[in-house]
XYZ file of C-alpha atoms in Angstrom:
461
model
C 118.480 137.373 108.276
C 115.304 138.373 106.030
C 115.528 139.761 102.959
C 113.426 141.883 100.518
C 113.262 140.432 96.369
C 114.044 144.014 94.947
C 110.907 145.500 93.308
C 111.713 145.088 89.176
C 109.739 146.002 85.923
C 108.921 143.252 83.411
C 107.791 143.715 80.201
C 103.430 142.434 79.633
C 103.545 139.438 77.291
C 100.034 140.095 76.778
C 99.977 143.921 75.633
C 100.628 144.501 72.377
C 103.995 146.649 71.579
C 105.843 147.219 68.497
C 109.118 146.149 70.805
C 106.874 143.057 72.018
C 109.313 140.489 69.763
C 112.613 142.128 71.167
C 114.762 139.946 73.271
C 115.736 143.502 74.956
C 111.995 144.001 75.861
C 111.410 140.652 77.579
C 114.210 140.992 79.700
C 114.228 142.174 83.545
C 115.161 146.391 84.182
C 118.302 146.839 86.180
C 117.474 148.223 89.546
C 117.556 151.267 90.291
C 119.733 152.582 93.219
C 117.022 153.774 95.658
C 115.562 149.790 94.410
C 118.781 148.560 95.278
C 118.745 150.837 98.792
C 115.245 149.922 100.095
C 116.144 146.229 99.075
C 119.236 146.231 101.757
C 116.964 148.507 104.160
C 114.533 145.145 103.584
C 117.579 142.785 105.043
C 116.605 142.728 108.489
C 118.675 141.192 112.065
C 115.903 140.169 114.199
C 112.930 142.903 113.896
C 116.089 145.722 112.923
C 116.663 147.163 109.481
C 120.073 146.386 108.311
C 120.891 149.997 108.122
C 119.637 150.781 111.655
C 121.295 147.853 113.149
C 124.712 149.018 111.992
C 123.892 152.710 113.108
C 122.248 151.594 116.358
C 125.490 149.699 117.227
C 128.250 152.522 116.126
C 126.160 155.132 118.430
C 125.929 152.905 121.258
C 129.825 151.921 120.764
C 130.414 156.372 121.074
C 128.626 156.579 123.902
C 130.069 153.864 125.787
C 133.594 155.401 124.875
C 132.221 158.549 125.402
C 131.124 157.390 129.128
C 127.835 158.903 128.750
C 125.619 155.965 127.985
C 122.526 156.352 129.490
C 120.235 153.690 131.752
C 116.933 154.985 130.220
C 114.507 154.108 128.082
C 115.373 154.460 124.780
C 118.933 153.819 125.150
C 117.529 150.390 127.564
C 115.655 149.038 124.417
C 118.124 150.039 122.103
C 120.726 148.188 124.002
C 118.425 145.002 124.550
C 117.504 145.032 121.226
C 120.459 144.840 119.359
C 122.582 141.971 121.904
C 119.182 140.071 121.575
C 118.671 140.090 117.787
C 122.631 139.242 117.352
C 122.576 136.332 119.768
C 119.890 135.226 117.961
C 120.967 135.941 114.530
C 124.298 134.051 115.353
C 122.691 131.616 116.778
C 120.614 130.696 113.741
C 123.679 130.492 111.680
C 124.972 127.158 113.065
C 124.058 124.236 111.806
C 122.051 121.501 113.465
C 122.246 123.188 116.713
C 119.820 125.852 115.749
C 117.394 122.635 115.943
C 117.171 122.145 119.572
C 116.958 125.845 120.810
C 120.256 127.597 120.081
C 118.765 130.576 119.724
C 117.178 130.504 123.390
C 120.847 129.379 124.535
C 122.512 131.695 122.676
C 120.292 134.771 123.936
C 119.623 133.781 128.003
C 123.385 132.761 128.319
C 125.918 133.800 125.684
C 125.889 137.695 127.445
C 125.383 135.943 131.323
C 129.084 134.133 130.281
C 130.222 137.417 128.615
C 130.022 139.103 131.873
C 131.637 136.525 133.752
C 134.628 136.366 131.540
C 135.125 140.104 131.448
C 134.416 140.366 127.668
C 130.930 142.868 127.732
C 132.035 146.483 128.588
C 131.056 147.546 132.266
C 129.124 150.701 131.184
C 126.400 148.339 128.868
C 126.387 145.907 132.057
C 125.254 148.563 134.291
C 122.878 150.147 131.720
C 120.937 147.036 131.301
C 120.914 145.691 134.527
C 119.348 149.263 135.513
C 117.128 149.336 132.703
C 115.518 145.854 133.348
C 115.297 145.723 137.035
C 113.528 149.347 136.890
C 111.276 148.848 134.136
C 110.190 145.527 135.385
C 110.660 144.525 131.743
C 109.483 140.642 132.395
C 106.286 140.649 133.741
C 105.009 143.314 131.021
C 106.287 140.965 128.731
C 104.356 137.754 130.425
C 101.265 140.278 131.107
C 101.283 140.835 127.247
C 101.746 137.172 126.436
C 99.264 135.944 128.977
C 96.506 138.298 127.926
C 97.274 138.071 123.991
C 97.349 134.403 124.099
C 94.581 133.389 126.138
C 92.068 136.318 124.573
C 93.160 134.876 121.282
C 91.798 131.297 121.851
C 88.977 129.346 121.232
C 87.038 129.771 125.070
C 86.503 125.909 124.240
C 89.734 124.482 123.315
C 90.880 127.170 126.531
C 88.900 125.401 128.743
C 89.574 121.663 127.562
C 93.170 122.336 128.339
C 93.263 124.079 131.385
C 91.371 121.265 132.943
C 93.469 118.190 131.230
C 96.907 119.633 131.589
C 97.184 118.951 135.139
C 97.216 114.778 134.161
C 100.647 114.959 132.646
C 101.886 117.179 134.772
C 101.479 115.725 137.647
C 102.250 112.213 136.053
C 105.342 113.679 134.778
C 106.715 114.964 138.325
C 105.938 111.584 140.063
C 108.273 110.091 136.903
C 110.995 112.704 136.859
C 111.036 112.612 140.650
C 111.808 108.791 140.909
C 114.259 108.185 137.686
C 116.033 111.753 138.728
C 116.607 110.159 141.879
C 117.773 106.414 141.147
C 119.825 108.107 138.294
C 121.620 110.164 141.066
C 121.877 107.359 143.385
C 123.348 104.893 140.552
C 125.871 107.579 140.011
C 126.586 107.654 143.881
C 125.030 110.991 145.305
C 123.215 110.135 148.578
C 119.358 109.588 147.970
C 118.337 112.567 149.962
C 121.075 114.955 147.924
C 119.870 113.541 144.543
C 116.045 114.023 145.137
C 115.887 117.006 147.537
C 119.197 119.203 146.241
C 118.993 118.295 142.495
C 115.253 116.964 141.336
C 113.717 118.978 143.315
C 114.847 122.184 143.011
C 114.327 121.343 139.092
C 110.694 121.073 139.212
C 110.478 123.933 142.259
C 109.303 126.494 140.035
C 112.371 129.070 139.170
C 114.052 131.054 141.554
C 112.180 133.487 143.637
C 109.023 130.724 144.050
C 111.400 127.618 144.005
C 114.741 127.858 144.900
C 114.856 130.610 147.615
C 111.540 129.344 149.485
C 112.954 125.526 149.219
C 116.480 126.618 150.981
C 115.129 128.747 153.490
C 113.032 125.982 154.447
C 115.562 123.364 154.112
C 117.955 126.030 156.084
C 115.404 126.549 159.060
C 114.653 122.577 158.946
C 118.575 122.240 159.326
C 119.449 124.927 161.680
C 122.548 125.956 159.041
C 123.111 128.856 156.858
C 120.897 129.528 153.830
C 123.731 130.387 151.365
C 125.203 127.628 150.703
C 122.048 125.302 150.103
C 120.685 128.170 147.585
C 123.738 128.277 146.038
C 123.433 124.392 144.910
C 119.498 124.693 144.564
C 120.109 127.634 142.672
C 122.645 125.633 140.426
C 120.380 122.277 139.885
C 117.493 124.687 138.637
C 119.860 126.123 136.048
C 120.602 123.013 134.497
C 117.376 121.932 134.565
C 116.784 124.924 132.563
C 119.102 124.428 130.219
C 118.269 120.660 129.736
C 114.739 121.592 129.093
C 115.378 124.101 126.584
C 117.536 121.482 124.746
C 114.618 119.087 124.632
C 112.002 121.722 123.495
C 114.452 122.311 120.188
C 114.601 118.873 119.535
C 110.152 118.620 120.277
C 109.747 121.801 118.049
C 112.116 120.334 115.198
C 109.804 116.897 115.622
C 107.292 118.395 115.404
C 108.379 119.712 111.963
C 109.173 116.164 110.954
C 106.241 114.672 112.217
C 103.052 116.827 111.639
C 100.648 114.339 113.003
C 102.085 114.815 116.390
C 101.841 118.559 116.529
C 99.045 120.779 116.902
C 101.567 123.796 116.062
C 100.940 125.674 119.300
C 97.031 123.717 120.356
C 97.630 121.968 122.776
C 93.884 120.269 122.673
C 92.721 118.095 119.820
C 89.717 119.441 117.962
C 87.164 116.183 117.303
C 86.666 115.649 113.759
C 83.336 117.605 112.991
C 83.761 120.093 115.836
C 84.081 123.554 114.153
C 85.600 126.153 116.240
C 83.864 129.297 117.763
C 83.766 131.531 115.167
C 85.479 134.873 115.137
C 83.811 138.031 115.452
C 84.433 141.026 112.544
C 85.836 142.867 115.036
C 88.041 140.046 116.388
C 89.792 140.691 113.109
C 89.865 144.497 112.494
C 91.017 146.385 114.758
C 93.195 149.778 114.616
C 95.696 151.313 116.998
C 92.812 152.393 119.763
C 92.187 148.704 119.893
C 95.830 147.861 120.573
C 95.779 150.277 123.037
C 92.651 149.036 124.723
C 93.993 146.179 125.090
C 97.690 146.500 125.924
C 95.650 148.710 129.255
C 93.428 145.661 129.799
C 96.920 143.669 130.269
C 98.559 146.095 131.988
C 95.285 146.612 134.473
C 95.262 142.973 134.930
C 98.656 142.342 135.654
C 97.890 144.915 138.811
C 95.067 143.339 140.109
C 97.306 140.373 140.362
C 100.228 142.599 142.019
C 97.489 144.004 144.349
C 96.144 140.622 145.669
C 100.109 139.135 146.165
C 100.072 142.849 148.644
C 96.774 141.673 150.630
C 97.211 137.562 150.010
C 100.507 136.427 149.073
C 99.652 134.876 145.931
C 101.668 134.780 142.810
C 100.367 138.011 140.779
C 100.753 136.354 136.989
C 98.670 133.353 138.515
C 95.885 135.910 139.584
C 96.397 137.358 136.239
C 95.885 134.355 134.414
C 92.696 133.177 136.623
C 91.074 136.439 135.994
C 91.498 136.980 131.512
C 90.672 133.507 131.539
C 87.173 133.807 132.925
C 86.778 137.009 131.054
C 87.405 134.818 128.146
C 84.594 131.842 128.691
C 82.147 134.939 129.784
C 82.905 137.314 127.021
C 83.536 140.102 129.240
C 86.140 141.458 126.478
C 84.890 142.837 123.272
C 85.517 141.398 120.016
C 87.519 144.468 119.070
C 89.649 144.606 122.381
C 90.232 140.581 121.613
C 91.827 141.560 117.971
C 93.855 144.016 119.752
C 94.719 141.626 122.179
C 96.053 138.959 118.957
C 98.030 141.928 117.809
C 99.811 142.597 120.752
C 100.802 138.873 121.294
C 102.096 138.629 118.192
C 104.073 141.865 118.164
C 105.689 140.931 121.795
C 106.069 137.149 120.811
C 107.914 138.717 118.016
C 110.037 141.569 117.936
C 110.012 141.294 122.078
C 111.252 137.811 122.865
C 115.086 137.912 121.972
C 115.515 141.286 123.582
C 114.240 140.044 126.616
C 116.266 137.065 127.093
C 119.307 139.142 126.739
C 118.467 142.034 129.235
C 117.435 138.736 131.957
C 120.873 137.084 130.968
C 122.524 140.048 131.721
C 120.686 141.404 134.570
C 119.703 138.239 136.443
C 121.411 135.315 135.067
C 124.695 134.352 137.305
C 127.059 132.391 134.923
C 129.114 131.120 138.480
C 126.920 129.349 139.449
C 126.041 127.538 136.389
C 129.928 127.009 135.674
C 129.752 125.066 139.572
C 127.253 123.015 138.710
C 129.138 121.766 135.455
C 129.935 118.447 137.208
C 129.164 115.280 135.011
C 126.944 113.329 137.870
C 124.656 116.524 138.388
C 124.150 116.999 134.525
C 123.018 113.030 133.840
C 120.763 113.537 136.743
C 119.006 116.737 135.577
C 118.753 115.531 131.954
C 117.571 112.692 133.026
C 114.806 114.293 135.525
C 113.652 116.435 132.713
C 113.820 114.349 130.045
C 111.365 111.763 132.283
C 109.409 114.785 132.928
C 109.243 115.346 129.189
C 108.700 111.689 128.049
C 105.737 111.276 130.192
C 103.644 114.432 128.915
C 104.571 112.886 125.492
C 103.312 109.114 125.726
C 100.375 110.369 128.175
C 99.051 113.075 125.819
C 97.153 110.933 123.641
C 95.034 109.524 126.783
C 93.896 112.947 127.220
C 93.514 114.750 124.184
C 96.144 116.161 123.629
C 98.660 116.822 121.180
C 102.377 114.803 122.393
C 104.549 117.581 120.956
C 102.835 120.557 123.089
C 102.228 118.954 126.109
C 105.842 117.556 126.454
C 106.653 121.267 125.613
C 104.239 122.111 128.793
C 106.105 119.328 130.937
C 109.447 120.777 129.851
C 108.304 124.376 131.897
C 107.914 122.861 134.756
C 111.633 122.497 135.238
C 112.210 126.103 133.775
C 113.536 128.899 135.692
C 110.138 131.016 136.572
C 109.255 133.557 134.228
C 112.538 133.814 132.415
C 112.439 129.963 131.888
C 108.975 129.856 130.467
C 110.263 132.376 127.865
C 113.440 130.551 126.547
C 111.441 127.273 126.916
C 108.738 128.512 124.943
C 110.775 130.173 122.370
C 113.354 127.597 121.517
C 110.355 125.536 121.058
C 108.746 128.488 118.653
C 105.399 128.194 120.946
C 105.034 131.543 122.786
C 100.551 130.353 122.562
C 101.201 127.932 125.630
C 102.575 130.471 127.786
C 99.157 130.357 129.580
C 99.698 126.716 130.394
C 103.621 127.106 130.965
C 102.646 129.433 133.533
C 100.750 126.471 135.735
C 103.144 124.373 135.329
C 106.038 126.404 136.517
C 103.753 128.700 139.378
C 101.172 126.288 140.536
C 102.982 123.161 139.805
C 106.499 124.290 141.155
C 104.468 125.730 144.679
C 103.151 121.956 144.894
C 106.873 120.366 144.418
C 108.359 123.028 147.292
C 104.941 122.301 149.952
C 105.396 118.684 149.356
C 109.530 118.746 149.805
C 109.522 120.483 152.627
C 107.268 118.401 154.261
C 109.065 115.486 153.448
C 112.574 116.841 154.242
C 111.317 117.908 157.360
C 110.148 113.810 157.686
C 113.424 111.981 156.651
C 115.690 114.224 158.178
């Protein structure tokens, strides 16, 4: 919860008075009450004024008893935007867990569990589930993030990490993949069930590029019904998701601790004596026709990447990413579009994030099957998978160039759930920058994982 220090009047030491030597004179003015107003108007819960956090949450209660609450847009981010900012705002409240992403936990499965339990009214259920799946409320958000972030960097540090990132990556998988699987084994799954129903669906890349693509094949492969092997791909990728969330707390928190390792958000490290590009005035003016320009420039982007997955099949935010990337090493964007573009990543990495993560929780987030996969053999082995993942981006960074904290945090995606896991990943680890680099790991490197498994289930089987 942020608060305001109320604005107070304080006597000059320095201007003569003919009170100056009173003790009355010297001493702070009481507040007044409009002070003493704007100061709790100041206390916010998330990005919501005190005052219009209580307000928003007695209308919404009326409405829901009044069975009129609405599915559309102002009612969908008023809804999202108050169960986000309390999840969050609890969540920060608890001691010691808040260090290793409790406020990611809290927010992508706190209202998932709600619904399962029968404890979140069914009109605010419906409401949000309709609001997110018709506004397509992720991929503006990863659009936003994508194109902020990546217009926002350095086109050299940019292109240093694209190119390097790919070395602990793909050391990382070969780790996770064998430890996963002799953990599994040790604990007495069957080899094949440990590395190609648990590690793999980890690292697969989410759910609609990982998990359902990896069953059907494994379905067709198998001659059997797809259900049932989704439902426990489905369930491995979850705790993967949760593991790595876990671990990015505990990297962001180190990173506190240990500045050295950190590059707060760079993933590259700078040579001593090499000075960054410099920005541009206009990089860092910019007014509201700016913002604009460039929220359209995301938004036009993220279509030409929807438009080539219609004529190609491939992954529209990957498309997306290819394309502001190379507008960013040839300076096709403007310096004023570019300090548009830093304003609008900061404003969704903000006041965005939390909401978010509760509208996917509720909308897209099945607490069943997590529950099912609450078995003590097939949590070791994803914690273990991911936490070899993790470890080897870590102790490799250095090789490369890069900093240990952010490219474990980079490893960690790669067992996230898609989109949604990129963005709790990302945020428990208070890194929203390396959402460019998150997004190879989890697209590209999770559509390597589910080529290669199929081809070797189809092998061994």
């Amino acid at each position: 919860m942020e608060t305001a220090t109320p604005r107070t009047k304080v006597a000059s030491a320095s201007t003569y008075s003919p009170t100056a030597s009173s003790p009355a004179a010297s001493v702070t003015s009481t507040p007044s009450a409009r002070e003493r107003w704007w100061a709790i108007f100041d206390v916010r819960i998330g990005s919501l004024p005190l005052p219009v956090y209580v307000a928003l949450i007695a209308i919404l209660a009326a409405m829901t008893h009044n069975g009129k609450l609405a599915a559309d847009l102002p009612t969908g981010i008023a809804l999202v935007a108050v169960g986000g900012f309390t999840c969050a705002e609890l969540a920060k409240r608890i001691p010691w867990v808040r260090h290793i992403g409790a406020t990611s936990i809290f927010a992508a499965f706190i209202p998932s569990a709600m619904i399962y339990y029968g404890l979140m009214p069914a009109p605010v259920t419906k409401a949000v589930t309709t609001f997110t799946k018709s506004s397509n409320f992720l991929y503006l958000f990863i659009a936003a993030i994508i194109v902020g972030s990546v217009l926002s960097m350095d086109r050299r540090t940019l292109v240093k990490g694209f190119v390097r990132i790919f070395i602990p990556l793909a050391g990382g998988s070969i780790v996770a993949a064998c430890v996963g699987t002799a953990v599994g084994t040790a604990l007495g799954l069957e080899f094949k069930h440990a590395l190609f129903y648990i590690v793999v669906p980890i690292m697969a890349g989410g759910v609609g590029e990982g998990a359902l693509p990896l069953s059907a094949g494994y379905a067709q492969i198998l001659g059997v019904d797809q259900g049932p092997i989704f439902a426990q791909a489905l369930s491995a990728a979850m705790l993967g998701n949760i593991s790595a969330i876990c671990l990015a707390g505990l990297l962001s928190y180190l990173g506190t601790r240990k500045p050295a390792l950190t590059g707060n958000g760079q993933l590259t490290v700078t040579p001593a004596g090499d000075v960054p590009e410099a920005d541009a005035d206009g990089e860092s003016r910019f007014d509201a026709s700016s913002l604009a320009a460039a929220g359209g420039t995301a938004i036009a982007l993220y279509l030409l990447g929807v438009l080539t997955y219609q004529w190609f099949n491939w992954p529209a935010p990957v498309v997306m990413l290819v394309f502001v990337v190379i507008a960013q090493v040839f300076h096709v964007v403007s310096p004023s579009v570019r300090g548009g573009a830093r304003f609008m990543y900061r404003f969704f990495s903000t006041a965005v994030t939390y909401p978010l993560m509760f509208a996917i929780s509720v909308a897209m987030t099945p607490w069943g099957q997590i529950v099912t996969a609450f078995h003590w053999i097939n949590i070791v082995t994803a914690v273990s998978t991911v936490l070899s993942l993790v470890l080897t981006g870590f102790f490799v960074a250095k090789w490369v160039g890069m900093y240990p904290v952010e490219a474990a945090i980079v490893n960690a995606t790669h067992s996230g759930l898609g989109g949604t896991g990129d963005v709790a990943i990302l945020t428990a680890a208070n890194r929203m920058e390396l959402m460019p680099f998150a997004q190879i790991a989890t697209r590209i490197g999770g559509a390597l994982i589910v080529m290669l498994a199929l081809a070797a289930f189809a092998f061994f089987r």
